[in-house]
Amino acid sequence: MELKHLLSYATVVRLGSFSRAAEELYIAQPTISLHVRQLEEELQTKLLIRTTKSLELTEKGREVYECAVSILQLRDRITEKCSDGGRQIIRLGASTIPSAYLLPEILPAYVKQHPATYFTIDQGDSRSVTEKLAEGVIDIGLIGMKPASTDIAAEPFCEDSVVIITPVREPFLTMKESHSATLQRLFEEPVILREEGSGSLKAADTFLANAGYDGDELRVAARTNDPEAIKNLVAGGMGISMISSKAAEDYSRENRVLVFDFPEISGNRQFYIATRKHVGLPASAERFLRFVKEFY
């Protein structure tokens, strides 16, 4: 049994897709399929039921996946323990906003102090990052909403707020210049929202609730989990959106969107650093955890 077969199989199961596994591992999709087939042949059992629309685990497939995750974790720990001052592996998961706007601040600063560090980073929404953390796929998660699971410990480490962004055109330019923007007027426009499972969507829902609005009252024009896509759609004139102030900074600076802030309503949004309870972290991950808390 080869580790590459287990890695391909575990990645397919975790992502629910052969093509996405191929992208993450930088391997051709036929090679991923070959690895899974060779693993099934060696074990003489069917692991996956693959149709044109779905991917399902057999009972044995689920057991093998759990074992594969454990073996791959052990591989990483052996590599770290035997590095003898060499490369230190840290397995991170990050939801969309932390991945795009916080890690670019944190990682260069950390690597400057610890140059022998190697990061593996899983990116997804807050819910999927929490699931990977619970499964042991990652050691630390940076997420935008507090996990519901009692098996996950989460501490706030960074604050943000929700702002409304609009196209750089009338009537928004006049609203901005005259400080006359109101939520009632802005929410007459089509709105672009994040997908379910996103901490940003939860923050937007809280913003609406504080303002006395129900999400069903909005004219939702689109939903996407990509903040860059949201900003591009707004800049192109499709509608307005409620997003993280950190996500809005670059487009505001480049005058591609207008930013309207309602601090009395938005309050502060928390980002959390999450770990599994009752599971010890590798020394390198523990060191990174302390660094992030001190950094902010």
PDB file of C-alpha atoms in Angstrom, residues 92 131 170 213:
ATOM      1  CA  LEU A  92      -3.957  25.206   8.597  1.00  0.00           C
ATOM      2  CA  GLU A 131     -15.482  19.915   9.756  1.00  0.00           C
ATOM      3  CA  GLU A 170     -24.902  57.811  -9.290  1.00  0.00           C
ATOM      4  CA  TYR A 213     -34.619  44.001   8.258  1.00  0.00           C
TER       5      TYR A 213
END
